[in-house]
Each structure stands twice: as C-alpha cells, then as structure tokens.
C-alpha cells in the first residue's frame, strides 16, 4: 500500500469521527467518551502485537518517551479536542482543526533541517485553509453567542499544537525503531486511562446500559485511532516522507466530514460553498503533488 493511499485512508477515518462524537455526546461527557474511546482503541490493537510478533521488551526500553508521547498525543491533544468540540459550533471547530497542516508545517520548519517551508507548500497550505473555510462557513459560519465560545477556540488551538508536536516527536525518534502498532496501542490505552480518570473530576459519568446507537458509535470511534494512527506513524518513520507534506492530506478530513454528513445525517445536503471548498482543497493537494522536474543542462 503506497504512501498516498495510506494517508488518504487515515484522513478519511479521522473525518468520520465528527459524526460519531456527536452521537456519543448525547449520552456521556466529552472527556469520559474520549477516555473510553482510546482505552478501547489500545485494547483492540493488543492481538496485533502478538500477530506481528513484536518484541515488547525491546519496545519498553523507550518507556519514558512513550509515556510522554501518550500524555501529549492522547491525553492532552484529544482531551482538549473533545472539550473544545463540545463548546464550539461544528463549523468553527472544523476551521481550527483544518488548520492543523499549517501548525505542522511551521513547527517542522523551525525544528527539522530537511523539512523547510517552500513557496509551493505555502500556496498549497493557504489554498487548503481557504477550502476548509468555504466548507465550514457553509455549515453555519462563526458564532460567538455562547460565552464558552472563546474558551473552546483556545482548547482547539492547543489541541492542534499538541498534535503537531507529536508528529515531530515521531520523526525525531526514528532511530528508536518503535513499532507503530505498539506505539499506537500504548499511547491510546495509557492516554485513554488518564482521560477516563480525569473525567471523574470534570464530569459526572454514569456506568449504565446505553442504547445500541451509543455502543456502535463508541466502537467506530475506537477503530478510527487504532487503524489511522498505526498507518500514520508507519508513514512518519519512512525516511522519504516529510511530515509537513504528509500532514497536507489532513485537509481531506473536513471534506470527508461534509460528504458523510450529506449521506448519513437528515437535513444535510450539498451546497455551493461546500462544493467550492472541496474543489479548492483538491487543487491544493494536486499542487502539493506537482514537483517540477529539474533539467540538467550541459555546460
């Protein structure tokens, strides 16, 4: 499976999480749901560790790094994300989360020697962001009527920063030869446990029998990080993959979210701004893939 196809699959899965989260929010708090989701995601990967015959002892040599990674990537990033998503309209949150590739590109430019911003990357990022804005405005635009609105904005921005930094962490620690499956399982289960514990201080979770709709959404929400992060970290460990260019594919997340909303949610249908946004994002991704060939001229 090629780099592009794996990246697309991961981003399509992430894009489907918005609908699942909204279903889950009807029954439990965001932090509690997030904790359940990631604990289950980590457990779902346990069999793969044995199927792939991963040497657990050799992986746990780097337990300090993995604990820090789990804290930042799962506990902080997704704890902040779910709390922010619960306070901000979906359209606004989509714009902020859609700016993720910009955060990654800037951080990579500042921290990695071989991943600098270029004119082509800047144009592609700006086009992608404008596409996200078109789609998001079509879904309702900005709204600041809720007094929690700006707190939600801050939480989502911090979530983006955490997510960008964890991508850089994986690239910088390629020499550790960590298994993407083991790292994903460890980070999801450990971070999910921390989120679940935290939910008892921030929310009032109840352990009871929920409707089948909730369990279906929870299982899907757990499968998303289990599969998508395993794919993503595999790509980040490849020497030819640049973290800034790989993260450009995340512009597909709001596209996927919009299309799935049209298909699955009543009252949702395509509109001109959304279609325009999708076209702009497609152009941005095509621009990123276009690399002019260098012609060697004879002296």
Coordinates of C-alpha atoms in Angstrom, one line a residue:
X1 CA 0.0 0.0 0.0
X2 CA 1.5 3.3 -1.1
X3 CA 2.1 6.4 1.0
X4 CA -0.7 8.4 -0.6
X5 CA -3.3 5.7 -0.2
X6 CA -2.4 5.1 3.5
X7 CA -2.6 8.8 4.2
X8 CA -5.9 9.1 2.4
X9 CA -7.4 6.1 4.4
X10 CA -6.2 7.6 7.7
X11 CA -7.7 11.0 6.9
X12 CA -11.0 9.6 5.7
X13 CA -11.2 7.7 9.0
X14 CA -10.4 10.8 11.1
X15 CA -13.1 12.7 9.1
X16 CA -15.7 10.2 10.1
X17 CA -15.1 10.8 13.8
X18 CA -17.1 14.0 14.0
X19 CA -20.5 12.2 13.4
X20 CA -19.5 9.5 15.9
X21 CA -18.5 12.1 18.6
X22 CA -21.8 14.0 18.2
X23 CA -23.7 10.8 18.7
X24 CA -21.7 9.9 21.8
X25 CA -22.1 13.4 23.3
X26 CA -25.8 12.8 23.5
X27 CA -25.2 10.2 26.2
X28 CA -21.9 11.0 28.0
X29 CA -19.5 13.8 28.6
X30 CA -16.7 14.5 26.1
X31 CA -13.8 13.6 28.4
X32 CA -15.4 10.3 29.5
X33 CA -16.2 9.4 25.9
X34 CA -12.7 10.2 24.9
X35 CA -11.3 8.0 27.7
X36 CA -13.5 5.1 26.7
X37 CA -12.7 5.5 23.1
X38 CA -8.9 5.4 23.4
X39 CA -8.7 2.7 26.1
X40 CA -10.8 0.5 23.7
X41 CA -8.6 1.5 20.8
X42 CA -5.5 0.4 22.6
X43 CA -7.1 -2.9 23.6
X44 CA -8.2 -3.6 20.0
X45 CA -4.5 -3.5 19.0
X46 CA -3.3 -6.0 21.6
X47 CA -3.8 -9.0 19.3
X48 CA -1.9 -7.3 16.5
X49 CA 1.2 -7.0 18.8
X50 CA 1.3 -10.8 19.0
X51 CA 0.3 -11.4 15.4
X52 CA 3.2 -9.2 14.3
X53 CA 5.5 -10.9 16.9
X54 CA 6.6 -7.5 18.3
X55 CA 9.3 -7.8 20.9
X56 CA 7.6 -6.0 23.8
X57 CA 10.7 -5.9 26.0
X58 CA 12.7 -4.1 23.3
X59 CA 9.9 -1.6 22.8
X60 CA 9.6 -0.8 26.6
X61 CA 13.2 0.3 26.7
X62 CA 11.9 3.6 25.5
X63 CA 9.1 3.7 28.0
X64 CA 9.9 7.3 29.1
X65 CA 9.4 8.6 25.6
X66 CA 6.2 6.6 25.1
X67 CA 4.7 7.9 28.3
X68 CA 5.4 11.5 27.3
X69 CA 4.0 10.7 23.9
X70 CA 0.9 9.1 25.3
X71 CA 0.4 12.1 27.6
X72 CA 0.7 14.7 24.8
X73 CA -0.8 12.8 21.9
X74 CA -3.8 11.1 23.5
X75 CA -4.4 12.7 26.9
X76 CA -3.7 16.4 26.1
X77 CA -4.4 16.6 22.3
X78 CA -7.7 14.7 22.4
X79 CA -8.8 15.8 25.8
X80 CA -8.5 19.4 24.6
X81 CA -10.1 18.5 21.3
X82 CA -13.2 16.9 22.7
X83 CA -13.7 19.6 25.3
X84 CA -13.3 22.3 22.7
X85 CA -15.6 20.5 20.2
X86 CA -18.3 20.5 22.9
X87 CA -18.1 24.3 23.3
X88 CA -17.7 25.4 19.7
X89 CA -20.0 25.1 16.7
X90 CA -19.1 22.4 14.3
X91 CA -18.3 24.8 11.5
X92 CA -15.8 26.8 13.6
X93 CA -14.1 23.7 15.1
X94 CA -13.7 22.4 11.5
X95 CA -11.8 25.5 10.5
X96 CA -9.5 25.4 13.5
X97 CA -8.8 21.7 13.3
X98 CA -8.5 22.1 9.5
X99 CA -5.6 24.5 10.1
X100 CA -3.6 21.5 11.5
X101 CA -1.3 21.2 8.5
X102 CA -0.3 24.8 8.9
X103 CA 0.8 24.2 12.5
X104 CA 2.8 21.2 11.5
X105 CA 4.5 22.9 8.6
X106 CA 5.5 25.9 10.8
X107 CA 6.8 23.6 13.5
X108 CA 8.7 21.4 11.1
X109 CA 10.2 24.5 9.5
X110 CA 11.5 25.5 12.9
X111 CA 12.7 22.1 14.2
X112 CA 13.7 19.9 11.3
X113 CA 16.6 20.6 9.0
X114 CA 15.2 18.8 5.9
X115 CA 11.6 20.0 6.1
X116 CA 11.5 23.7 5.3
X117 CA 8.7 25.8 4.0
X118 CA 8.8 26.4 0.3
X119 CA 6.7 28.7 -1.9
X120 CA 4.8 25.7 -3.2
X121 CA 4.0 24.4 0.3
X122 CA 2.8 27.9 1.4
X123 CA 0.5 28.3 -1.5
X124 CA -0.9 24.7 -1.1
X125 CA -1.5 25.3 2.7
X126 CA -3.2 28.7 2.0
X127 CA -5.4 27.1 -0.6
X128 CA -6.3 24.2 1.7
X129 CA -7.2 26.5 4.5
X130 CA -9.4 28.6 2.3
X131 CA -11.2 25.4 1.2
X132 CA -11.8 24.5 4.8
X133 CA -13.2 28.0 5.5
X134 CA -15.6 27.6 2.5
X135 CA -16.9 24.3 3.7
X136 CA -17.2 25.4 7.3
X137 CA -19.0 28.7 6.5
X138 CA -21.5 26.7 4.5
X139 CA -22.2 24.7 7.7
X140 CA -23.2 27.8 9.6
X141 CA -20.3 30.2 9.9
X142 CA -18.9 31.6 13.1
X143 CA -20.9 32.1 16.2
X144 CA -19.9 33.7 19.5
X145 CA -23.3 33.7 21.3
X146 CA -22.1 31.1 23.7
X147 CA -19.9 32.6 26.5
X148 CA -17.8 29.4 26.3
X149 CA -17.0 30.0 22.6
X150 CA -13.6 31.6 23.1
X151 CA -12.6 29.0 25.7
X152 CA -13.4 26.3 23.1
X153 CA -11.3 28.1 20.5
X154 CA -8.3 28.2 22.8
X155 CA -8.8 24.5 23.6
X156 CA -8.9 23.5 19.9
X157 CA -5.8 25.6 19.1
X158 CA -3.9 24.0 22.0
X159 CA -5.0 20.6 20.7
X160 CA -3.6 21.5 17.3
X161 CA -0.2 22.4 18.8
X162 CA 0.0 19.2 20.8
X163 CA -0.9 17.1 17.7
X164 CA 1.7 18.9 15.6
X165 CA 4.4 18.4 18.2
X166 CA 3.7 14.7 18.5
X167 CA 4.2 14.3 14.7
X168 CA 7.6 15.9 15.1
X169 CA 8.4 13.7 18.0
X170 CA 7.9 10.5 15.9
X171 CA 10.1 11.9 13.1
X172 CA 12.9 12.8 15.5
X173 CA 12.9 9.4 17.2
X174 CA 13.1 7.2 14.1
X175 CA 16.3 5.8 15.4
X176 CA 14.3 4.2 18.3
X177 CA 12.7 1.7 15.8
X178 CA 9.5 1.8 17.6
X179 CA 6.7 -0.4 16.2
X180 CA 3.9 1.9 15.0
X181 CA 1.3 -0.7 16.2
X182 CA 2.9 -0.9 19.7
X183 CA 3.3 2.8 20.0
X184 CA -0.3 3.4 19.0
X185 CA -1.6 0.8 21.4
X186 CA 0.5 2.1 24.3
X187 CA -0.4 5.7 23.6
X188 CA -4.1 5.1 23.2
X189 CA -4.5 2.8 26.2
X190 CA -2.4 4.9 28.5
X191 CA -3.8 8.2 27.4
X192 CA -7.3 6.8 27.4
X193 CA -6.8 5.6 31.0
X194 CA -5.7 9.1 32.1
X195 CA -8.7 10.7 30.3
X196 CA -11.1 8.3 32.0
X197 CA -9.7 9.1 35.4
X198 CA -9.8 12.8 34.7
X199 CA -13.5 12.6 33.6
X200 CA -14.5 11.7 37.2
X201 CA -13.1 15.1 38.3
X202 CA -14.5 17.2 35.4
X203 CA -17.8 15.4 34.7
X204 CA -20.3 13.1 36.4
X205 CA -20.0 9.9 34.3
X206 CA -22.5 7.1 34.8
X207 CA -22.0 3.4 34.2
X208 CA -25.3 2.1 32.8
X209 CA -26.8 0.4 29.9
X210 CA -26.9 2.8 26.9
X211 CA -28.8 2.4 23.6
X212 CA -27.2 0.4 20.8
X213 CA -26.5 3.6 18.9
X214 CA -24.0 4.6 21.6
X215 CA -22.1 1.4 21.5
X216 CA -22.0 1.4 17.7
X217 CA -20.6 5.0 17.8
X218 CA -18.1 4.0 20.5
X219 CA -16.8 1.0 18.6
X220 CA -16.3 3.1 15.5
X221 CA -14.6 5.9 17.4
X222 CA -12.2 3.3 18.9
X223 CA -11.4 1.7 15.5
X224 CA -10.5 5.1 14.0
X225 CA -7.4 5.8 16.1
X226 CA -6.4 2.1 16.2
X227 CA -6.2 1.9 12.4
X228 CA -5.4 5.5 11.4
X229 CA -2.6 6.2 13.9
X230 CA -0.9 2.9 13.1
X231 CA -0.9 3.8 9.4
X232 CA 0.2 7.4 10.1
X233 CA 3.2 6.5 12.4
X234 CA 4.3 4.0 9.8
X235 CA 4.5 6.7 7.2
X236 CA 6.2 9.2 9.6
X237 CA 9.0 6.7 10.1
X238 CA 9.8 6.4 6.4
X239 CA 12.9 8.4 5.5
X240 CA 11.5 9.7 2.3
X241 CA 8.3 11.1 3.9
X242 CA 8.3 14.8 5.1
X243 CA 6.0 15.5 8.0
X244 CA 4.8 18.8 6.6
X245 CA 3.8 17.3 3.2
X246 CA 2.2 14.2 4.8
X247 CA 0.0 16.4 7.0
X248 CA -1.3 18.3 4.0
X249 CA -3.5 15.2 3.4
X250 CA -5.4 16.2 6.6
X251 CA -7.2 18.8 4.5
X252 CA -9.3 15.8 3.4
X253 CA -10.7 15.5 7.0
X254 CA -13.3 18.3 6.6
X255 CA -14.1 17.1 3.1
X256 CA -14.8 13.6 4.4
X257 CA -16.9 15.0 7.3
X258 CA -19.0 17.1 4.9
X259 CA -19.6 14.2 2.5
X260 CA -20.5 11.8 5.2
X261 CA -22.9 14.3 6.8
X262 CA -24.7 14.6 3.4
X263 CA -25.0 10.9 3.3
X264 CA -25.8 10.0 6.9
X265 CA -27.4 12.9 8.6
X266 CA -31.0 14.1 7.9
X267 CA -31.3 17.6 6.7
X268 CA -27.7 17.7 5.3
X269 CA -27.3 18.2 1.6
X270 CA -24.6 19.6 -0.8
X271 CA -24.4 23.3 -1.3
X272 CA -22.3 25.6 -3.5
X273 CA -19.8 26.8 -0.8
X274 CA -19.1 23.2 0.3
X275 CA -18.6 22.1 -3.3
X276 CA -16.3 25.1 -4.0
X277 CA -14.4 24.3 -0.8
X278 CA -13.8 20.7 -1.8
X279 CA -12.6 21.8 -5.3
X280 CA -10.1 24.2 -3.7
X281 CA -8.8 21.6 -1.3
X282 CA -8.4 19.2 -4.3
X283 CA -6.4 21.8 -6.2
X284 CA -4.2 22.3 -3.1
X285 CA -3.5 18.6 -2.8
X286 CA -2.7 18.4 -6.5
X287 CA -0.4 21.4 -6.2
X288 CA 1.5 19.6 -3.4
X289 CA 2.0 16.5 -5.6
X290 CA 3.3 18.5 -8.5
X291 CA 7.0 18.7 -8.3
X292 CA 8.7 20.3 -11.3
X293 CA 11.4 18.1 -12.9
X294 CA 14.9 19.6 -12.8
X295 CA 16.6 19.7 -16.2
X296 CA 20.4 19.2 -16.2
X297 CA 21.9 21.3 -18.9
X298 CA 25.3 20.6 -20.3
X299 CA 27.9 23.2 -19.8

